[in-house]
mmCIF file of C-alpha atoms in Angstrom:
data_model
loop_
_atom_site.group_PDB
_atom_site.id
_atom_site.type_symbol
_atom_site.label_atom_id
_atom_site.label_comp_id
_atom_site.label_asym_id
_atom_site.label_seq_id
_atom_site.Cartn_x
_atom_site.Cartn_y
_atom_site.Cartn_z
ATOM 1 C CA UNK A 1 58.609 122.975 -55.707
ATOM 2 C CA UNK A 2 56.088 121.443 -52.812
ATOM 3 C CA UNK A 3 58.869 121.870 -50.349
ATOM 4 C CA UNK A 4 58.711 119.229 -47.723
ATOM 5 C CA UNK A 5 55.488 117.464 -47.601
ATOM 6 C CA UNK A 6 53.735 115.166 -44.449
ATOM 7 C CA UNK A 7 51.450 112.656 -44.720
ATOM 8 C CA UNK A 8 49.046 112.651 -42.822
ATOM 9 C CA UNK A 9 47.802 115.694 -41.926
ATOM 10 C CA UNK A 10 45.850 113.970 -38.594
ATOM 11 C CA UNK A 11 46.137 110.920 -36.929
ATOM 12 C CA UNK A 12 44.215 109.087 -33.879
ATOM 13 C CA UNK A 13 45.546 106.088 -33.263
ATOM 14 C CA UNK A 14 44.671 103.426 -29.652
ATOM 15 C CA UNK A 15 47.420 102.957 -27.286
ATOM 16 C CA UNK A 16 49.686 99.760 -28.998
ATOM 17 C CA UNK A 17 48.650 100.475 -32.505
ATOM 18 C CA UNK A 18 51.841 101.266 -34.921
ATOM 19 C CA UNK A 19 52.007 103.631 -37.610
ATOM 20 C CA UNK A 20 54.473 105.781 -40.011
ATOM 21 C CA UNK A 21 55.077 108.717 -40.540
ATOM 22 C CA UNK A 22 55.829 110.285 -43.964
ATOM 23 C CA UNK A 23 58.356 112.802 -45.189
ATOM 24 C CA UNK A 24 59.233 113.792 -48.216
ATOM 25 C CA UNK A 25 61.148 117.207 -49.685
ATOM 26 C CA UNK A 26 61.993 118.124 -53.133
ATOM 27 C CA UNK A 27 64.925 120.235 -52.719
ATOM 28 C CA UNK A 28 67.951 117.882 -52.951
ATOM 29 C CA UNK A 29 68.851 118.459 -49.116
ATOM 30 C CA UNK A 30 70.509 116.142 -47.399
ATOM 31 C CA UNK A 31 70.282 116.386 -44.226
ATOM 32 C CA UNK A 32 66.577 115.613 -42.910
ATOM 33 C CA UNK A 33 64.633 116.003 -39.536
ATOM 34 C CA UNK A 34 62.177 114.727 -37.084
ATOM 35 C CA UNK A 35 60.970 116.764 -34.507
ATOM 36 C CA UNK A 36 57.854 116.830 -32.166
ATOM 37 C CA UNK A 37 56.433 119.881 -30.445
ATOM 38 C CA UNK A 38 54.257 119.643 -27.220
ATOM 39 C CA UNK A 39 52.689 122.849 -26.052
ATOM 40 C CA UNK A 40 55.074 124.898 -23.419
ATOM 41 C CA UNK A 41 57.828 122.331 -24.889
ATOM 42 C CA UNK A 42 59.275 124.176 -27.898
ATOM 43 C CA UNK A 43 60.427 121.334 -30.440
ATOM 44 C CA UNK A 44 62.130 118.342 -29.689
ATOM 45 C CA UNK A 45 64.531 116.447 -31.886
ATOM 46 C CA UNK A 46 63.259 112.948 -32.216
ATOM 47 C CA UNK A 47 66.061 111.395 -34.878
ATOM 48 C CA UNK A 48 67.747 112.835 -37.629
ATOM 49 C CA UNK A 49 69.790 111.746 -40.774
ATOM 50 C CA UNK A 50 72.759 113.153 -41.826
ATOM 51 C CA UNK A 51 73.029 112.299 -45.347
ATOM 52 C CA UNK A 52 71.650 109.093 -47.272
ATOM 53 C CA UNK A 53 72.029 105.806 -45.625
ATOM 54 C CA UNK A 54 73.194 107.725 -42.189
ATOM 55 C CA UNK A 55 70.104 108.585 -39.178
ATOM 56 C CA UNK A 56 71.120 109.048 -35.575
ATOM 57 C CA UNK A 57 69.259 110.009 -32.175
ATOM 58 C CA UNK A 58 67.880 113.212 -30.892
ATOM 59 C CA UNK A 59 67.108 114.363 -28.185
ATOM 60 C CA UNK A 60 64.115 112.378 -27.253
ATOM 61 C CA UNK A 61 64.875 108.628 -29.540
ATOM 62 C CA UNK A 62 62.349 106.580 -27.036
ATOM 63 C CA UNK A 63 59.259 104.713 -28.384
ATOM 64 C CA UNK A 64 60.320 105.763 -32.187
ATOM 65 C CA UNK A 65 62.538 104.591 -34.827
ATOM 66 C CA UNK A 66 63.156 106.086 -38.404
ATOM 67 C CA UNK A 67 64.048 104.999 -42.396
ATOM 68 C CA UNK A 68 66.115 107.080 -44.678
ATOM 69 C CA UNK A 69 64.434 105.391 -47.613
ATOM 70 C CA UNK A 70 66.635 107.325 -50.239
ATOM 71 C CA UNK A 71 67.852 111.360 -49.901
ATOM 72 C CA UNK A 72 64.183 112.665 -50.960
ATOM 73 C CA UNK A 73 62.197 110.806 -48.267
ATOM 74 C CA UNK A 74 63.020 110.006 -43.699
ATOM 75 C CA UNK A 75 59.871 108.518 -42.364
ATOM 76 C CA UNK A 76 59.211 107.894 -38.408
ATOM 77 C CA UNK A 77 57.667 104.666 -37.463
ATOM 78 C CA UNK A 78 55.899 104.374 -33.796
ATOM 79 C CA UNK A 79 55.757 100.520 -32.680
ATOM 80 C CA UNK A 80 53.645 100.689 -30.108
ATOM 81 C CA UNK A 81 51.768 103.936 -30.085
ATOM 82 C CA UNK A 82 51.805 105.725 -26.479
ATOM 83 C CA UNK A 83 49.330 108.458 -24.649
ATOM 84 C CA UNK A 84 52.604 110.123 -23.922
ATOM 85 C CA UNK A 85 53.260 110.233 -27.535
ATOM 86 C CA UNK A 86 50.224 112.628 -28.644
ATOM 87 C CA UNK A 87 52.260 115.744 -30.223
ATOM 88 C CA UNK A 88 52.261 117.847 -33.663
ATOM 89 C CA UNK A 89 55.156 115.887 -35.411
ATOM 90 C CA UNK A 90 57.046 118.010 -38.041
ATOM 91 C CA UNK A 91 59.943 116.956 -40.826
ATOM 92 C CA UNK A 92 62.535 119.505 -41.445
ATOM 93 C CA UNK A 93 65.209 119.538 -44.238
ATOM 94 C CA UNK A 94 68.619 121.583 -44.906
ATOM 95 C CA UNK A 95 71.603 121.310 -47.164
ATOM 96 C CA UNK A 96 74.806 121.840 -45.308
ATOM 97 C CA UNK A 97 76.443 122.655 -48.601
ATOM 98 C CA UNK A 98 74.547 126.279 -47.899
ATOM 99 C CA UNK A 99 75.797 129.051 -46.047
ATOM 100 C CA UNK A 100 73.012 129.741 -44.856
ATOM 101 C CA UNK A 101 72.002 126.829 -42.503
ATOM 102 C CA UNK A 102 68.040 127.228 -42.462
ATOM 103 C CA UNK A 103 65.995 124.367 -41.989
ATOM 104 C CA UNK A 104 62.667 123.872 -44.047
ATOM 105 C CA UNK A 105 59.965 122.458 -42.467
ATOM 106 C CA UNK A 106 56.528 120.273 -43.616
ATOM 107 C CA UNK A 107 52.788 121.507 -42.743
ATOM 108 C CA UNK A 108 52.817 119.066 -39.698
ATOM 109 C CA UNK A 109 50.952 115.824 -38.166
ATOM 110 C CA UNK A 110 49.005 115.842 -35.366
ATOM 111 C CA UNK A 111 48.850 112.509 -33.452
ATOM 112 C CA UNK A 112 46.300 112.110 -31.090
ATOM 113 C CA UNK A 113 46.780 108.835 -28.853
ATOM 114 C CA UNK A 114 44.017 106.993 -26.653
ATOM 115 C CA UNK B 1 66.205 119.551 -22.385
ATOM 116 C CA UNK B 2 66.211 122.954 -24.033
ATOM 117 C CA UNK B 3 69.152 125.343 -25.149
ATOM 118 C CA UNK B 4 66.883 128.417 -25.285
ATOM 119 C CA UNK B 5 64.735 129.918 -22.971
ATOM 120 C CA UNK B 6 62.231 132.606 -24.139
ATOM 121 C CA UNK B 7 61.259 135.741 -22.344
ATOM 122 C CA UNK B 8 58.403 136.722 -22.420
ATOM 123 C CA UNK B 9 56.264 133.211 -23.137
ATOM 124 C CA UNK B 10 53.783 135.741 -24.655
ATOM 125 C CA UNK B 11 53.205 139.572 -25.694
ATOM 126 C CA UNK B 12 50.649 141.640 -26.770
ATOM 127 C CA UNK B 13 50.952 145.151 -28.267
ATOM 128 C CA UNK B 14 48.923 147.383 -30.560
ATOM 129 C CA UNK B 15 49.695 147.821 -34.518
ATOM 130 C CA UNK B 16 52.295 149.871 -34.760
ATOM 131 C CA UNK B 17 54.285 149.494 -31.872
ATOM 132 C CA UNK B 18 57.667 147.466 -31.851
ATOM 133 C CA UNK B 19 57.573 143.778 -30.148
ATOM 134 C CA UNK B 20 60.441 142.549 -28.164
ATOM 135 C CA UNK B 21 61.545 138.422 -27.714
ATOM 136 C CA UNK B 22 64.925 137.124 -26.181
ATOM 137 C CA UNK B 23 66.728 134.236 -25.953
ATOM 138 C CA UNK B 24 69.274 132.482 -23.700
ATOM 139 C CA UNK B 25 71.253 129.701 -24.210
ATOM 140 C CA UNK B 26 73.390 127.479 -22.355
ATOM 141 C CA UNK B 27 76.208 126.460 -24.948
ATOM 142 C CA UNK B 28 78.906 127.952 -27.153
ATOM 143 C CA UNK B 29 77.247 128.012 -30.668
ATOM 144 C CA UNK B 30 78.084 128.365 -34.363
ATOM 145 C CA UNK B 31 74.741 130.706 -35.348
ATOM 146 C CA UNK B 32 71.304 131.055 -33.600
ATOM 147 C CA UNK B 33 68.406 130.864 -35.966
ATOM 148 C CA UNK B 34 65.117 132.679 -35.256
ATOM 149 C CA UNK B 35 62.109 130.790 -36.376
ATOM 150 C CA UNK B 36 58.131 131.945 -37.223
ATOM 151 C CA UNK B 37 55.217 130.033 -36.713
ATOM 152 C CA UNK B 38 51.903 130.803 -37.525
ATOM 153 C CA UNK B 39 49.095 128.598 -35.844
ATOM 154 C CA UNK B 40 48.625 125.379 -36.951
ATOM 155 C CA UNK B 41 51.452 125.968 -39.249
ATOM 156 C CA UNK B 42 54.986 124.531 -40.088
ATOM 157 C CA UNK B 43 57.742 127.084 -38.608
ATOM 158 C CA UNK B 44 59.148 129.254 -41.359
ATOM 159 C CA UNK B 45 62.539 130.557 -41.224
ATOM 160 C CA UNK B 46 63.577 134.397 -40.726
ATOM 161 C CA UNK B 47 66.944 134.872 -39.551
ATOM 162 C CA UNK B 48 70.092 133.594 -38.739
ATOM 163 C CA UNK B 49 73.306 135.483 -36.599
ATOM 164 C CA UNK B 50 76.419 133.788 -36.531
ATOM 165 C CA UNK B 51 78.915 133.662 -33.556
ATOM 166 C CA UNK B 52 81.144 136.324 -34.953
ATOM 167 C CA UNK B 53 77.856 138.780 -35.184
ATOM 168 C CA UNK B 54 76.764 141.308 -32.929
ATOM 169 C CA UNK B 55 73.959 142.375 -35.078
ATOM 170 C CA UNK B 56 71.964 141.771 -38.272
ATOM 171 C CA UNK B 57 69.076 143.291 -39.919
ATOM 172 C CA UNK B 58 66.431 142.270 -42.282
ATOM 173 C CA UNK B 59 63.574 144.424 -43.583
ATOM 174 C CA UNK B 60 61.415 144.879 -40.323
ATOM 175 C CA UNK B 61 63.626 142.392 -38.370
ATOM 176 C CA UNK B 62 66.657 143.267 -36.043
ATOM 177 C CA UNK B 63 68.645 140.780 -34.021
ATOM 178 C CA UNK B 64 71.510 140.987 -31.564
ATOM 179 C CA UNK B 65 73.699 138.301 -30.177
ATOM 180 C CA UNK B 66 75.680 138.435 -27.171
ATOM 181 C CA UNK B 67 77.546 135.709 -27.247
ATOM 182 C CA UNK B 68 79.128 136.894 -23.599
ATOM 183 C CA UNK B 69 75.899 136.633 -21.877
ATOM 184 C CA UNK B 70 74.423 133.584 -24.105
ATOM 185 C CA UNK B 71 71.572 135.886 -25.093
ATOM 186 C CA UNK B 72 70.023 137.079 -28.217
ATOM 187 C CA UNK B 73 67.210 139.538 -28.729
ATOM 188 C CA UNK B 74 64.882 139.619 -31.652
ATOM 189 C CA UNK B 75 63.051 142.865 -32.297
ATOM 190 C CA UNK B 76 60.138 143.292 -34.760
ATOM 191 C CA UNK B 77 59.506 147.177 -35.542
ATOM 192 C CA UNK B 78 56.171 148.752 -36.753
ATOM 193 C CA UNK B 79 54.322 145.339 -35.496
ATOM 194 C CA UNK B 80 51.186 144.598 -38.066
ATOM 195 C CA UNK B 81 48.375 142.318 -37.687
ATOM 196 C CA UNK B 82 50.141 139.451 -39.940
ATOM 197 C CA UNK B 83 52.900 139.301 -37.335
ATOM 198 C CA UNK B 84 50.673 137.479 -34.575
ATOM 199 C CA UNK B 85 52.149 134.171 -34.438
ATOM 200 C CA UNK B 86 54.957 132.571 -32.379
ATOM 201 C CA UNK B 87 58.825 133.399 -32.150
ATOM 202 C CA UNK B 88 60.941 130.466 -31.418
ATOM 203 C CA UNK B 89 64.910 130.893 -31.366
ATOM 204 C CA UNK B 90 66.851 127.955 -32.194
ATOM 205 C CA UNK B 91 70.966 127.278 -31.764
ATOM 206 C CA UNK B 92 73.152 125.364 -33.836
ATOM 207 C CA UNK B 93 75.760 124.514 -31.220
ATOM 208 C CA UNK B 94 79.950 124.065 -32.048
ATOM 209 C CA UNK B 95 80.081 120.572 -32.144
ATOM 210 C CA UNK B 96 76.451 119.925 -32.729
ATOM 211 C CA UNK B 97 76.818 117.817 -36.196
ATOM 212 C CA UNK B 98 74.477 120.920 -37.603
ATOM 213 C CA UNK B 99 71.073 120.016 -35.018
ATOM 214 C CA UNK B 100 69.184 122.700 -34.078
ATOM 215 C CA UNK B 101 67.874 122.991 -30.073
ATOM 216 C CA UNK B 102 65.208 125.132 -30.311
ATOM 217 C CA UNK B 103 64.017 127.841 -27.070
ATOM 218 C CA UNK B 104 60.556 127.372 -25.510
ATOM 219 C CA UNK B 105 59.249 130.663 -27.715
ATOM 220 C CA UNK B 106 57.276 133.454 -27.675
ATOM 221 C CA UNK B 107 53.676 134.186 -28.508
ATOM 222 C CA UNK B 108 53.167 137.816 -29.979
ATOM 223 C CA UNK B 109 49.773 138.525 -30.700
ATOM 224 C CA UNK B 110 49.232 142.145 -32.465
ATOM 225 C CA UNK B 111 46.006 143.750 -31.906
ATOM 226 C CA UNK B 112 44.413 146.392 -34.520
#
């Protein structure tokens, strides 16, 4: 199993441009994640999707929005790309049926914004 | 804003010796997760205490939750070189619809 996977790896993008995102995870989960971490911040939940067909807000929703394209793959979309929006961007996964509540998280994208 | 708050931000110590982190939250939770991640890396799971728990182990890991003083501590014991990385805790609070808040984490670094 790859686990969950990001594409891309790196990203520059000019302030305005748009872009997604990818996510994928092989592991059946169900519930998926997008988070972004800024250094001295920790991570931040950006949106996250319960199940298929479900996504909802995190913490910080602004400037972002998200597709639950089927249960394998949650991709975040940036409209109008932002300086304030430069951050490593990571997708997480977990199945609630699981006692054990761990999320799994991808290798990471780092978005760089002029 | 963040749950957890991390003390210290970062910690150095020889091989050998045992490494410290805690946490402190603001909320009643369900569990509090404690998270690894190496630079540049995604953050790797490696334990998780539940409300009802006072203490768990696993292999060089030990946790404590004090769910009276919203605090948990994570101790690493006979620290190696592979440890360096950064401790993050995360909550999973009652009522939470199963979303993590993650604490502003720790950076260990273990010197030889």
């Amino acid at each position: 199993n790859a686990g969950v996977t990001q594409t891309p790896k790196f990203q520059v993008l000019k302030t305005g441009q748009s872009m997604t995102l990818q996510c994928a995870q092989d592991m059946n989960h169900n519930s998926m994640y997008w988070y972004r971490q800024d250094p001295g911040m920790g991570l931040r939940l950006i949106y996250y999707s319960a199940s298929e067909g479900t996504t909802d807000k995190g913490e910080v929703p602004n400037g972002y929005n998200v597709s639950r394209l089927n249960k394998r793959e949650f991709s975040l979309r940036l409209e109008s790309a932002a300086p304030s929006q430069t951050s490593v961007y990571f997708c997480a996964s977990r199945d609630p049926g699981r006692s054990s509540y761990e999320q799994y998280f991808g290798p990471g994208t780092r978005l760089t914004v002029t | 804003s963040q749950q957890g708050e991390e003390d210290p931000q970062a910690l150095s110590i020889q091989e050998g010796e045992n490494a410290t982190m805690n946490c402190s939250y603001k909320t009643s939770i369900n569990n509090l997760q404690w998270y690894r991640q190496n630079s540049g890396r995604g953050l790797v799971h490696l334990i998780l205490i539940r409300s009802n728990e006072r203490e768990k182990h696993s292999g060089r890991l030990r946790v404590t939750l004090d769910t009276s003083k919203k605090s948990s501590s994570l101790l690493i014991t006979a620290s190696r070189a592979a440890d360096t990385a950064s401790y993050f805790c995360a909550t999973d609070s009652e009522g939470g619809g199963n979303k993590l808040t993650f604490g502003t984490g720790t950076q260990l670094k273990v010197e030889l």
